[in-house]
Structures are given as C-alpha cells and as structure tokens.
Amino acid sequence: MRMAVQGISAKTTKLPPSPIAFGLAAALAAALSLAAALVGLGSRGQDAPPAVTAIEEAAARNQRIAFFEARAEADVIDFVSLNTLAREYLQRARETGDVSDYERAEIAATRSLEILPANNFSGLVSLAAVRFAQHDFAAALTLGQQAVSLKPDDPAGYGVRGDALLGVGRYKEAEGDYQKMVLLEPSLPALSRLAGLAYLTGNEVNTVDFWRQSIAAAEGLPAENLAWAHTQLGGVYFALGETSKAEKEYAAALRVYPGHVPALAGLASVRSAQDRPDEALDLAQRAVARLPRPQNVTLLADLYLRAGRAEDAAAQYALVDAIDALYRDAGINTDLQLALFYADHNRNLERALTIAATAYEAAPGIYSADALAWVLPANTPKPMPGLARRCALGRRTPRCTTTRP
Amino acid sequence: MRKSLIAIATLALVASGAFASMATVSGADHRDSPLNVANPLADINDVYAFRSAENSSNVVVAISVNPLIAPSDNASRGKFDPAVTYQVHIDRTGDYAGEAMAEFSVNSAADTLIVNGLGQQITAPITPPGASPIVTNVGGIKLFAGLRDDPFFFDLTGFQAFVASPTKLPAQGLRFQGAGTPADTFAGTNVLAIVIEVPITAATGGSSANSGTIRAWASTERNGQRIDRMGIPTLNTVLIPSGQKDAFNQQNPIDDIAASRPTGINTIETLRGAVDALFGSPQTGGPLGDLTSEQVGNALLPDVVTINFANPVQFPNGRRLQDDVIDAALGVVLNRGGANGIADGVNANDRAFLGSFPYLAEPHGGAVTASPAPSTGGSGGTVRPPSTGDAGLFADRESMWALSAGFFFLAVSLGGAGVFAALRARGR
C-alpha cells in the first residue's frame, strides 16, 4: 500500500505519480482464484463474469487516469481533464484504499477550480468529497452549497452537501438533500445515503429496504459500488444479529468484487461469531494484507486476542498508532477512529476523551457525538445537549446502544 | 471503574464478533457513499447535416453523444443506452410544427439500431468497438452507429479561462499569456455517433435535391420521458432563464418565439457591449456580414436548424464536419470578423474526416486509417444560428454547459445588466 506522498500541497500543480505499479488488476486476478474458496458460498459458475468485470474496470481506470494525466500535463489549463482525474482518483481511493489518491484528487480539483473558479460544478463536487473524507465538514458544506446553487437539478451536489450537513449535525437538512437527490436520480448514490441515514435514525426496516434498493440500482456504476452496498447491508444484518444474512451479503460482495476488503473484514466477523476462529483469522489477515487500515488491523488484533495470541495482538495494536500517523500525513483525519480504538482497548483513555471532545466541539455531528458518547466517562458531571440530540436520532447505532453515560 | 466497564463492553463486542461497528465510524473508511456517475447518453452533443460527398442528392445527418471517451474506454463507454431514444424532427412548411419524425433507439442488447419513421422500420447492426464500420444500406438509406473520433474541435479550456477572467485580453486564440497554446479539448477522444444518409427529396418532400427548405431539431427521451431537445445546441442554454429550462426542454419550437426571443436579443446585445468594452475596437461585422442583435436573435429562435438546399449546405445553413462553428459563432454573435475578430485558434479536427460514409473519422484506439475529407466550397445562405456543440461530459458534465454559462458570465461580468443575473445555465 502506498502511503502519503510527502511534501505535496494542494497548491502543487503537478500531480503526484499514480500508483499504477500498485497493480490492482493483478491483485484482483490473484484474488479471483481465492474468491470462491474464501466465500465458500454461492454458485461458482456465475462468479466468474462479474469478477472479470471488476478486474477490467480496475485496469481501465488506471489507463483512463494515465490518459487524462497526460492531457493535464500537456495543457496547463485543462480543467476538463483535471475534473475527470479528480473523480477517478476518488473512485480509485475507494477501491484500493490508497489515501494518496485523496491527495491527488485534492490537487486536481483545487487546480481545476483555480483555472475555472466560476461555473465549475464537477470541481466543486470533487473537492467537497475530498474535504468530507478529510472530515473537514465545514469546508465540504461550503463547497456543497456552491455546487447546489450552481446546478440545482444535478443530484451530485445534493449528495455532497447532504453528507456535509450530516457531518455537522444538521440531520433534517441532510435528509432533505438526500430526498431531493433520490427524486432526481433514484440510483445507488442517493439510495445508499438514505439507507445510511435510516440506520442512524434506528429505522431497521427502511435501512434494509434502502440498501436492497441501492443494490438493485447499481447499473452503470463501478463494480466496487455494488460490492460496497452488499457489504454495508451485510454490516446492518450483522448488527441486527442476522449472521447468515450478513454472510450472504458479504459473499455477494466478494463475488462482485473479489478481494473487496470491507467484505473480507465483515466475513471475518461473521466467522468469528460462528465460532470458526481459524477462518476468521485467515480472512482478517487477508484484509490487513490488502489494506492495513486501522479498523482492519484492530479487527485482526481482536481476533488474535480472542484466540489467545496476546503477543500477536499487541503487535497489531502497536501498528494502529503507526498507521494513524501515516493517515494524518495524508491529511485524513482519523481522530475519531483513534479515540474509539483507544476506548475499545483501554489505551490512552484520557487522550481518547480529549480527542473526541475536541472533535465534537469542532463539528458537533453524528460521528463525533457517537465517538464522544462512547469514550465519555461514566461519571460525567452533566449530560451534554448535543449528545441527547444525537441519541434521539435512534437507538440502533451500536455505540449509542451500548453506551450509558 | 470506568476502565473495567469499557473492558467488559469491549470483551462483549469481541465475543459477539461485533466488529462491523468499526466500519460505521469514520471518514475515508468505506462508509462514504459513492458519487453519482454522470450518464451523458441522453444529451446530444452535436448535430451535423451536410450534403453527401458520395451522392450529392443525399443529405447526411450525424448525431454525437457520450463525449470524451478515452481510447482505453472504448469498450466500456462505447455502448448505447437502450433506455434512451433520439428523435429528429423535420418541419417542411415553416410553421415549426414538425411534419416528420425519425426515431432512433437500440435494442436491449445494445447491438442493433432501430429506426422508425422512415417508411418501414429499419434495423442496423451497431459497430462494436474495435471493428471496422458496419454500414447498413436499405432502400437508398445508409446507416451507421458506433464509436467515432469526436469530430468537434474547440479550445474549450482556453475559452473557459478567457471568460473566467474577461477583463484580460487573450494572447493566443482565447488564451492568456502563460496559459499555453490553443488546443482542441476533444482531440484524441471518441464519441458515440449515429450517422444516417437519406435522399434530400425524402427530407424535403420535394422533387429536386437542389431546392426546398427544412427546419430540423432533435430531442431525446429516457424511458419515454423527454429529457432534452435542441436545434441549436448550447446557445439556448444562455437564452433561457434557469427556472424555465425544464419547461423549455419540454416545449416545442412552435412556442419559442413568444417565450424567448426578446430575452435572447437582449442577451446578445449585452454580450456585444461587454466584448466591445474589452477589445476597444469596433464591430465590423461577422462572417455573415454586419448583423444586428435582433437579426441574430431572430435567427436563433425558434430553436431549429434551417437548411435551404438551393444554397451550399454548410454552417450555418446546415453543418459540415469541417465547419469551424466556434469561430463562426463568436463572429456572428459578437458581430466581429477579420482584424477585429475573435477566434479560438483551433481550426480543424485532429483527425481527417473520411471521404465516404460514415464520414466521421475512425475512433482513436481503432485500427483503420482515415482518408482526407472532401471539400465543398461556397458561401452565403440564410443566417442561421451558430451550433457549438453540447458536450455533456462524462466526468465533466459542465464543460459545454460552462461554455454557454461562460458566454453568460461574460455578459454579466462586463455588461452587468441586472436582468441577466437571473439567468443561470444548466448542464446540458
């Protein structure tokens, strides 16, 4: 995995080199042979075509990026290519987990907006998405507002603005944006946002239903998007205790996109719950090998712990801090993840509280409130109004459910 | 005390395998929903209409959609959408009602073009990406559908940079000093095209290929719902206020004069004032002579393309592939030409057009060599509005929209007429 490219600022004109050598296509091809064995489910005869699609898509994406990078290189004001690149980098970041692609997207979108400050919808949407990924919800909101006022009939603007609104705790407005978005284009990007919101409000029926609709409305979108939706639904089922349904969704995700890391991690959790620790460990190891994100490493560590391998677990826990530092270098704000990790594992509890409280103060949204609720000590002197509002959204969020401040 | 509580909770989570909660926490962690992928197949980019080089009694009509296809994406993006249909309307009497309509759609496998409205239904195989062009010849009608090089040539990025800073004079074409040299934004990229060649008499309903006038426009539908309509791409976008754009797309040319003509003339007048202030030189007439804003506005609306077959069929009396419509559009709208003219500095396509059907050059990434385009001279014709293309781009849907928005921005920035502040272009 490529980590942050040092010394690149958003003002840099030249794009950092793309990790074509990362060899996603090759990795996918290798994953193909493993997919059926890993999944252990489904009709293998039907597995091959979508898997090949995912491989072709990844290869085509790298070629497309190379094509538009060459154009952007050749023409200093080619905002058209820069906007294409920003979107492609964002999608590739989803697929590879390479956080430096967020940086590339930021550079491309920023440069595009410098060339064309007005009437640059695509640049605004891409930069808003980058800011959201960086947890800079206020900036994402400003950009999202501009996008929506520029093109009030385009669903993409409502998507990024709604995400930012959710991030800053303006839930009703976020819901309004998502509803507007789904009216304009009832496909996965809009439906998945409604599903996420339904989950946060504790509406289990709508959550499952919206995810199902998302899965049914993925035509024309990257295979990763569909795999991601299956994985999200799997996560919902798992949280609801419906392990076998969760297993089916994770398996479906891995059929669509072999080696889809969140699905590997989800399936690892399923196997653990099914008391199949060896398979769980194997899946979690694969997830970490492909994408050493803090949540994957933590999962593996927890599984080691459960298997009685305390030393292996300790090594993984130590890794989390190092990975977090690299994410920070790339401008990805992982404060909340870190706070939760600390709280979950009895490490640096005071710091966890400080981080979560600071994050909540800076952006009192659903995610910061959730984290704060989780790390808040039991002897808090007085209840926090924001917390109450967040819990009023619903009871289903795992941390809210289990926290009793 | 607290530590032990959390430890218990953590253990409980571990024991239950509730790790999925981790995935719901933070940004950049696969919780984020993906962005929309634009589907530009329902927006027509460009429409061309020219006399056939192989048979001067025939007219060729080409429609392009789905722009900026990188050669590596030929297979994935070089497919028509079965949910989208394209209509070409023809008015022969001058009442803008549209007596005839040809409708183009594709089958569910997206491998066959289906044409209705030209006598019996015609089906034609769609040329797959990478294959030599498949030309269907039925009853004097030729058909092609598939990938082609994008015939549109325009320094879109230079134009945009220019209108983003409309108080600076460009150094080369529309580009400022330090902004590089004029370049065709669509060079090296492909589009999906439908090309049809029919006898001119079939279009006009007349008996001679050298007489008769038609007024044509196109529309698109997705799943039976009107999405778009256009005769003159892009410039309508400037003329129609944002609140009326959907209604405009739903209405037909017959209603355009009453609805939009006065506004259009005002916009042109404001544009001219803005450019005059910037360039500091007088208008000396465009490529079609010295035309008032009213004359140009009257030609722009109703939103149809008029072709008089008694005159040479070239822009703006139709549109040949090689016509430099951007320079012509700038000249006509701004009433400028010659030494006082404004041009984008890109005067030809990056690939030579073919001398025979389907005329559009082979797609990039394809194998077949192009032959030089035929040249048919001539000039004159009735004043028809400039057709500048309407590329609803895959990752950049706003670019052609921004072209028109750019015109508009130019007007607002320099002209400052309050009424135009209400106009906002939309992305198609």
PDB file of C-alpha atoms in Angstrom, chain B residues 198-427:
ATOM      1  CA  VAL B 198     -31.099   9.819 -46.937  1.00  0.00           C
ATOM      2  CA  PRO B 199     -32.221  11.282 -50.271  1.00  0.00           C
ATOM      3  CA  ILE B 200     -32.731  15.023 -49.913  1.00  0.00           C
ATOM      4  CA  THR B 201     -36.131  14.675 -51.514  1.00  0.00           C
ATOM      5  CA  ALA B 202     -37.130  12.321 -48.734  1.00  0.00           C
ATOM      6  CA  ALA B 203     -36.316  15.066 -46.246  1.00  0.00           C
ATOM      7  CA  THR B 204     -37.894  17.941 -48.124  1.00  0.00           C
ATOM      8  CA  GLY B 205     -40.788  16.058 -49.657  1.00  0.00           C
ATOM      9  CA  GLY B 206     -39.904  17.793 -52.916  1.00  0.00           C
ATOM     10  CA  SER B 207     -38.769  16.508 -56.286  1.00  0.00           C
ATOM     11  CA  SER B 208     -35.320  18.112 -56.525  1.00  0.00           C
ATOM     12  CA  ALA B 209     -32.218  17.686 -54.443  1.00  0.00           C
ATOM     13  CA  ASN B 210     -31.335  21.326 -55.063  1.00  0.00           C
ATOM     14  CA  SER B 211     -34.391  23.026 -53.692  1.00  0.00           C
ATOM     15  CA  GLY B 212     -36.599  23.022 -50.670  1.00  0.00           C
ATOM     16  CA  THR B 213     -36.042  24.122 -47.112  1.00  0.00           C
ATOM     17  CA  ILE B 214     -36.302  22.086 -43.954  1.00  0.00           C
ATOM     18  CA  ARG B 215     -36.153  23.131 -40.327  1.00  0.00           C
ATOM     19  CA  ALA B 216     -34.891  20.390 -38.084  1.00  0.00           C
ATOM     20  CA  TRP B 217     -34.422  19.770 -34.409  1.00  0.00           C
ATOM     21  CA  ALA B 218     -33.665  16.817 -32.200  1.00  0.00           C
ATOM     22  CA  SER B 219     -34.998  15.563 -28.906  1.00  0.00           C
ATOM     23  CA  THR B 220     -34.160  12.741 -26.535  1.00  0.00           C
ATOM     24  CA  GLU B 221     -36.241  10.616 -24.248  1.00  0.00           C
ATOM     25  CA  ARG B 222     -35.303   8.277 -21.463  1.00  0.00           C
ATOM     26  CA  ASN B 223     -37.876   5.612 -20.682  1.00  0.00           C
ATOM     27  CA  GLY B 224     -40.407   7.614 -22.653  1.00  0.00           C
ATOM     28  CA  GLN B 225     -39.808  10.878 -20.773  1.00  0.00           C
ATOM     29  CA  ARG B 226     -38.496  13.878 -22.701  1.00  0.00           C
ATOM     30  CA  ILE B 227     -35.011  14.751 -21.447  1.00  0.00           C
ATOM     31  CA  ASP B 228     -33.650  17.224 -23.899  1.00  0.00           C
ATOM     32  CA  ARG B 229     -34.417  18.951 -27.147  1.00  0.00           C
ATOM     33  CA  MET B 230     -32.320  21.145 -29.298  1.00  0.00           C
ATOM     34  CA  GLY B 231     -31.835  22.646 -32.676  1.00  0.00           C
ATOM     35  CA  ILE B 232     -29.029  24.958 -31.781  1.00  0.00           C
ATOM     36  CA  PRO B 233     -27.040  23.390 -29.002  1.00  0.00           C
ATOM     37  CA  THR B 234     -25.636  25.498 -26.193  1.00  0.00           C
ATOM     38  CA  LEU B 235     -26.819  28.931 -27.142  1.00  0.00           C
ATOM     39  CA  ASN B 236     -30.334  28.233 -25.936  1.00  0.00           C
ATOM     40  CA  THR B 237     -28.833  27.466 -22.629  1.00  0.00           C
ATOM     41  CA  VAL B 238     -27.703  31.040 -22.481  1.00  0.00           C
ATOM     42  CA  LEU B 239     -31.017  32.412 -23.559  1.00  0.00           C
ATOM     43  CA  ILE B 240     -33.330  30.524 -21.288  1.00  0.00           C
ATOM     44  CA  PRO B 241     -33.583  31.529 -17.618  1.00  0.00           C
ATOM     45  CA  SER B 242     -32.892  28.709 -15.198  1.00  0.00           C
ATOM     46  CA  GLY B 243     -36.432  28.482 -13.909  1.00  0.00           C
ATOM     47  CA  GLN B 244     -37.725  27.908 -17.432  1.00  0.00           C
ATOM     48  CA  LYS B 245     -35.180  25.406 -18.655  1.00  0.00           C
ATOM     49  CA  ASP B 246     -37.142  22.275 -17.903  1.00  0.00           C
ATOM     50  CA  ALA B 247     -40.216  23.784 -19.454  1.00  0.00           C
ATOM     51  CA  PHE B 248     -38.167  24.829 -22.458  1.00  0.00           C
ATOM     52  CA  ASN B 249     -36.941  21.288 -22.920  1.00  0.00           C
ATOM     53  CA  GLN B 250     -40.489  20.030 -22.740  1.00  0.00           C
ATOM     54  CA  GLN B 251     -41.893  22.576 -25.155  1.00  0.00           C
ATOM     55  CA  ASN B 252     -41.515  22.621 -28.920  1.00  0.00           C
ATOM     56  CA  PRO B 253     -40.092  25.171 -31.365  1.00  0.00           C
ATOM     57  CA  ILE B 254     -43.553  26.360 -32.276  1.00  0.00           C
ATOM     58  CA  ASP B 255     -43.731  28.091 -28.892  1.00  0.00           C
ATOM     59  CA  ASP B 256     -40.236  29.585 -28.872  1.00  0.00           C
ATOM     60  CA  ILE B 257     -40.841  32.963 -30.471  1.00  0.00           C
ATOM     61  CA  ALA B 258     -43.277  34.185 -27.892  1.00  0.00           C
ATOM     62  CA  ALA B 259     -41.457  32.655 -24.974  1.00  0.00           C
ATOM     63  CA  SER B 260     -37.825  33.519 -25.541  1.00  0.00           C
ATOM     64  CA  ARG B 261     -36.965  35.693 -28.479  1.00  0.00           C
ATOM     65  CA  PRO B 262     -36.897  39.118 -26.728  1.00  0.00           C
ATOM     66  CA  THR B 263     -34.725  37.751 -23.951  1.00  0.00           C
ATOM     67  CA  GLY B 264     -32.340  36.249 -26.482  1.00  0.00           C
ATOM     68  CA  ILE B 265     -31.903  39.508 -28.338  1.00  0.00           C
ATOM     69  CA  ASN B 266     -31.174  41.327 -25.089  1.00  0.00           C
ATOM     70  CA  THR B 267     -28.532  38.764 -24.176  1.00  0.00           C
ATOM     71  CA  ILE B 268     -26.761  39.160 -27.496  1.00  0.00           C
ATOM     72  CA  GLU B 269     -26.813  42.915 -27.171  1.00  0.00           C
ATOM     73  CA  THR B 270     -25.263  42.691 -23.721  1.00  0.00           C
ATOM     74  CA  LEU B 271     -22.571  40.268 -24.915  1.00  0.00           C
ATOM     75  CA  ARG B 272     -21.616  42.633 -27.699  1.00  0.00           C
ATOM     76  CA  GLY B 273     -21.362  45.544 -25.313  1.00  0.00           C
ATOM     77  CA  ALA B 274     -19.134  43.545 -22.992  1.00  0.00           C
ATOM     78  CA  VAL B 275     -16.742  42.446 -25.707  1.00  0.00           C
ATOM     79  CA  ASP B 276     -16.626  45.901 -27.261  1.00  0.00           C
ATOM     80  CA  ALA B 277     -15.557  47.316 -23.905  1.00  0.00           C
ATOM     81  CA  LEU B 278     -12.852  44.698 -23.540  1.00  0.00           C
ATOM     82  CA  PHE B 279     -11.433  44.802 -27.047  1.00  0.00           C
ATOM     83  CA  GLY B 280     -11.767  48.517 -27.567  1.00  0.00           C
ATOM     84  CA  SER B 281     -12.193  48.037 -31.303  1.00  0.00           C
ATOM     85  CA  PRO B 282     -15.365  48.484 -33.312  1.00  0.00           C
ATOM     86  CA  GLN B 283     -17.652  45.741 -34.542  1.00  0.00           C
ATOM     87  CA  THR B 284     -17.082  45.373 -38.239  1.00  0.00           C
ATOM     88  CA  GLY B 285     -19.462  42.562 -38.967  1.00  0.00           C
ATOM     89  CA  GLY B 286     -19.100  38.829 -38.590  1.00  0.00           C
ATOM     90  CA  PRO B 287     -18.655  36.100 -41.200  1.00  0.00           C
ATOM     91  CA  LEU B 288     -22.207  36.644 -42.432  1.00  0.00           C
ATOM     92  CA  GLY B 289     -21.965  40.396 -42.614  1.00  0.00           C
ATOM     93  CA  ASP B 290     -22.994  43.207 -40.332  1.00  0.00           C
ATOM     94  CA  LEU B 291     -25.961  41.879 -38.409  1.00  0.00           C
ATOM     95  CA  THR B 292     -27.898  43.499 -35.613  1.00  0.00           C
ATOM     96  CA  SER B 293     -28.553  41.694 -32.358  1.00  0.00           C
ATOM     97  CA  GLU B 294     -32.163  41.493 -33.396  1.00  0.00           C
ATOM     98  CA  GLN B 295     -31.322  39.805 -36.683  1.00  0.00           C
ATOM     99  CA  VAL B 296     -29.189  37.222 -34.920  1.00  0.00           C
ATOM    100  CA  GLY B 297     -31.759  36.738 -32.160  1.00  0.00           C
ATOM    101  CA  ASN B 298     -34.497  36.222 -34.715  1.00  0.00           C
ATOM    102  CA  ALA B 299     -32.348  33.558 -36.326  1.00  0.00           C
ATOM    103  CA  LEU B 300     -31.688  31.833 -33.023  1.00  0.00           C
ATOM    104  CA  LEU B 301     -35.308  31.363 -32.081  1.00  0.00           C
ATOM    105  CA  PRO B 302     -37.277  29.241 -32.767  1.00  0.00           C
ATOM    106  CA  ASP B 303     -34.626  26.743 -31.820  1.00  0.00           C
ATOM    107  CA  VAL B 304     -34.277  24.908 -35.119  1.00  0.00           C
ATOM    108  CA  VAL B 305     -31.591  24.406 -37.729  1.00  0.00           C
ATOM    109  CA  THR B 306     -32.709  25.551 -41.150  1.00  0.00           C
ATOM    110  CA  ILE B 307     -31.280  24.073 -44.338  1.00  0.00           C
ATOM    111  CA  ASN B 308     -32.084  25.559 -47.725  1.00  0.00           C
ATOM    112  CA  PHE B 309     -30.944  23.042 -50.301  1.00  0.00           C
ATOM    113  CA  ALA B 310     -30.793  25.707 -53.003  1.00  0.00           C
ATOM    114  CA  ASN B 311     -27.732  27.034 -51.210  1.00  0.00           C
ATOM    115  CA  PRO B 312     -24.470  25.351 -50.234  1.00  0.00           C
ATOM    116  CA  VAL B 313     -25.103  23.153 -47.239  1.00  0.00           C
ATOM    117  CA  GLN B 314     -22.567  24.363 -44.736  1.00  0.00           C
ATOM    118  CA  PHE B 315     -22.655  26.171 -41.443  1.00  0.00           C
ATOM    119  CA  PRO B 316     -24.910  27.874 -40.599  1.00  0.00           C
ATOM    120  CA  ASN B 317     -27.064  26.505 -43.452  1.00  0.00           C
ATOM    121  CA  GLY B 318     -26.559  23.029 -42.045  1.00  0.00           C
ATOM    122  CA  ARG B 319     -23.242  21.998 -40.572  1.00  0.00           C
ATOM    123  CA  ARG B 320     -20.387  20.157 -42.207  1.00  0.00           C
ATOM    124  CA  LEU B 321     -17.902  18.213 -40.118  1.00  0.00           C
ATOM    125  CA  GLN B 322     -15.096  20.576 -41.042  1.00  0.00           C
ATOM    126  CA  ASP B 323     -17.021  23.788 -40.329  1.00  0.00           C
ATOM    127  CA  ASP B 324     -15.329  25.851 -37.657  1.00  0.00           C
ATOM    128  CA  VAL B 325     -18.553  26.604 -35.852  1.00  0.00           C
ATOM    129  CA  ILE B 326     -16.926  28.154 -32.807  1.00  0.00           C
ATOM    130  CA  ASP B 327     -15.203  30.882 -34.760  1.00  0.00           C
ATOM    131  CA  ALA B 328     -18.336  31.407 -36.818  1.00  0.00           C
ATOM    132  CA  ALA B 329     -20.472  31.538 -33.688  1.00  0.00           C
ATOM    133  CA  LEU B 330     -18.207  34.027 -31.998  1.00  0.00           C
ATOM    134  CA  GLY B 331     -18.154  36.121 -35.155  1.00  0.00           C
ATOM    135  CA  VAL B 332     -21.896  36.112 -35.760  1.00  0.00           C
ATOM    136  CA  VAL B 333     -22.982  36.614 -32.163  1.00  0.00           C
ATOM    137  CA  LEU B 334     -20.391  39.287 -31.444  1.00  0.00           C
ATOM    138  CA  ASN B 335     -20.596  40.748 -34.962  1.00  0.00           C
ATOM    139  CA  ARG B 336     -16.853  40.565 -35.351  1.00  0.00           C
ATOM    140  CA  GLY B 337     -14.569  39.297 -38.071  1.00  0.00           C
ATOM    141  CA  GLY B 338     -11.292  39.964 -39.792  1.00  0.00           C
ATOM    142  CA  ALA B 339      -8.821  42.083 -37.845  1.00  0.00           C
ATOM    143  CA  ASN B 340     -11.364  42.713 -35.117  1.00  0.00           C
ATOM    144  CA  GLY B 341     -12.453  39.092 -34.935  1.00  0.00           C
ATOM    145  CA  ILE B 342     -12.324  36.662 -32.071  1.00  0.00           C
ATOM    146  CA  ALA B 343     -11.304  33.066 -32.678  1.00  0.00           C
ATOM    147  CA  ASP B 344     -10.262  30.125 -30.540  1.00  0.00           C
ATOM    148  CA  GLY B 345      -7.181  29.302 -32.629  1.00  0.00           C
ATOM    149  CA  VAL B 346      -8.288  25.728 -33.331  1.00  0.00           C
ATOM    150  CA  ASN B 347      -9.372  25.496 -36.925  1.00  0.00           C
ATOM    151  CA  ALA B 348      -9.534  21.821 -37.789  1.00  0.00           C
ATOM    152  CA  ASN B 349     -10.212  18.430 -36.307  1.00  0.00           C
ATOM    153  CA  ASP B 350      -7.320  16.332 -35.032  1.00  0.00           C
ATOM    154  CA  ARG B 351      -8.214  13.544 -37.452  1.00  0.00           C
ATOM    155  CA  ALA B 352      -9.023  13.825 -41.134  1.00  0.00           C
ATOM    156  CA  PHE B 353     -12.609  13.042 -41.944  1.00  0.00           C
ATOM    157  CA  LEU B 354     -13.461  10.263 -44.356  1.00  0.00           C
ATOM    158  CA  GLY B 355     -14.361  10.858 -47.968  1.00  0.00           C
ATOM    159  CA  SER B 356     -17.188   8.374 -47.761  1.00  0.00           C
ATOM    160  CA  PHE B 357     -19.887   7.214 -45.405  1.00  0.00           C
ATOM    161  CA  PRO B 358     -19.865   7.376 -42.386  1.00  0.00           C
ATOM    162  CA  TYR B 359     -17.548  10.394 -42.903  1.00  0.00           C
ATOM    163  CA  LEU B 360     -16.621  10.760 -39.224  1.00  0.00           C
ATOM    164  CA  ALA B 361     -13.034   9.666 -38.641  1.00  0.00           C
ATOM    165  CA  GLU B 362     -12.144   6.322 -37.154  1.00  0.00           C
ATOM    166  CA  PRO B 363     -12.120   6.246 -33.372  1.00  0.00           C
ATOM    167  CA  HIS B 364      -8.863   6.636 -31.524  1.00  0.00           C
ATOM    168  CA  GLY B 365      -7.665   3.247 -30.466  1.00  0.00           C
ATOM    169  CA  GLY B 366      -9.159   1.809 -33.657  1.00  0.00           C
ATOM    170  CA  ALA B 367      -7.043   0.428 -36.455  1.00  0.00           C
ATOM    171  CA  VAL B 368      -8.396   1.822 -39.705  1.00  0.00           C
ATOM    172  CA  THR B 369      -6.638   4.694 -41.469  1.00  0.00           C
ATOM    173  CA  ALA B 370      -8.657   7.765 -42.337  1.00  0.00           C
ATOM    174  CA  SER B 371      -8.772   9.337 -45.760  1.00  0.00           C
ATOM    175  CA  PRO B 372      -8.882  13.097 -46.384  1.00  0.00           C
ATOM    176  CA  ALA B 373     -12.159  14.911 -46.146  1.00  0.00           C
ATOM    177  CA  PRO B 374     -13.841  16.252 -49.247  1.00  0.00           C
ATOM    178  CA  SER B 375     -14.012  19.966 -49.682  1.00  0.00           C
ATOM    179  CA  THR B 376     -17.116  21.665 -50.951  1.00  0.00           C
ATOM    180  CA  GLY B 377     -16.737  25.384 -51.212  1.00  0.00           C
ATOM    181  CA  GLY B 378     -19.363  28.039 -51.319  1.00  0.00           C
ATOM    182  CA  SER B 379     -20.765  30.635 -49.041  1.00  0.00           C
ATOM    183  CA  GLY B 380     -23.898  32.506 -48.202  1.00  0.00           C
ATOM    184  CA  GLY B 381     -27.199  31.085 -47.165  1.00  0.00           C
ATOM    185  CA  THR B 382     -29.696  32.428 -44.738  1.00  0.00           C
ATOM    186  CA  VAL B 383     -28.457  33.500 -41.381  1.00  0.00           C
ATOM    187  CA  ARG B 384     -28.794  30.589 -39.088  1.00  0.00           C
ATOM    188  CA  PRO B 385     -27.644  30.406 -35.536  1.00  0.00           C
ATOM    189  CA  PRO B 386     -24.286  29.009 -34.589  1.00  0.00           C
ATOM    190  CA  SER B 387     -24.219  25.452 -33.419  1.00  0.00           C
ATOM    191  CA  THR B 388     -21.455  24.965 -30.955  1.00  0.00           C
ATOM    192  CA  GLY B 389     -21.967  21.514 -29.604  1.00  0.00           C
ATOM    193  CA  ASP B 390     -23.244  20.464 -26.260  1.00  0.00           C
ATOM    194  CA  ALA B 391     -20.872  18.020 -24.747  1.00  0.00           C
ATOM    195  CA  GLY B 392     -22.393  16.744 -21.532  1.00  0.00           C
ATOM    196  CA  LEU B 393     -19.149  15.270 -20.401  1.00  0.00           C
ATOM    197  CA  PHE B 394     -18.707  12.064 -18.525  1.00  0.00           C
ATOM    198  CA  ALA B 395     -16.682  13.436 -15.710  1.00  0.00           C
ATOM    199  CA  ASP B 396     -17.218  16.966 -16.658  1.00  0.00           C
ATOM    200  CA  ARG B 397     -20.786  17.485 -17.479  1.00  0.00           C
ATOM    201  CA  GLU B 398     -20.473  21.187 -17.098  1.00  0.00           C
ATOM    202  CA  SER B 399     -17.913  21.875 -19.741  1.00  0.00           C
ATOM    203  CA  MET B 400     -20.175  22.657 -22.651  1.00  0.00           C
ATOM    204  CA  TRP B 401     -22.736  23.900 -20.287  1.00  0.00           C
ATOM    205  CA  ALA B 402     -19.976  26.081 -18.960  1.00  0.00           C
ATOM    206  CA  LEU B 403     -19.356  27.245 -22.479  1.00  0.00           C
ATOM    207  CA  SER B 404     -22.772  28.773 -22.580  1.00  0.00           C
ATOM    208  CA  ALA B 405     -22.544  29.767 -18.975  1.00  0.00           C
ATOM    209  CA  GLY B 406     -19.274  31.349 -19.974  1.00  0.00           C
ATOM    210  CA  PHE B 407     -20.980  33.446 -22.584  1.00  0.00           C
ATOM    211  CA  PHE B 408     -23.435  34.404 -19.969  1.00  0.00           C
ATOM    212  CA  PHE B 409     -20.823  35.098 -17.356  1.00  0.00           C
ATOM    213  CA  LEU B 410     -19.056  37.291 -19.826  1.00  0.00           C
ATOM    214  CA  ALA B 411     -22.235  39.222 -20.309  1.00  0.00           C
ATOM    215  CA  VAL B 412     -22.881  39.621 -16.628  1.00  0.00           C
ATOM    216  CA  SER B 413     -19.299  40.455 -15.753  1.00  0.00           C
ATOM    217  CA  LEU B 414     -18.855  43.102 -18.339  1.00  0.00           C
ATOM    218  CA  GLY B 415     -22.342  44.130 -19.260  1.00  0.00           C
ATOM    219  CA  GLY B 416     -23.745  43.970 -15.793  1.00  0.00           C
ATOM    220  CA  ALA B 417     -27.341  44.088 -16.900  1.00  0.00           C
ATOM    221  CA  GLY B 418     -29.406  43.119 -13.900  1.00  0.00           C
ATOM    222  CA  VAL B 419     -31.923  41.139 -15.826  1.00  0.00           C
ATOM    223  CA  PHE B 420     -29.287  38.621 -16.799  1.00  0.00           C
ATOM    224  CA  ALA B 421     -28.308  37.950 -13.258  1.00  0.00           C
ATOM    225  CA  ALA B 422     -31.426  35.867 -13.114  1.00  0.00           C
ATOM    226  CA  LEU B 423     -30.203  33.630 -15.880  1.00  0.00           C
ATOM    227  CA  ARG B 424     -28.377  30.522 -14.885  1.00  0.00           C
ATOM    228  CA  ALA B 425     -27.293  27.963 -17.372  1.00  0.00           C
ATOM    229  CA  ARG B 426     -27.907  24.346 -16.733  1.00  0.00           C
ATOM    230  CA  GLY B 427     -25.828  21.374 -17.542  1.00  0.00           C
TER     231      GLY B 427
END
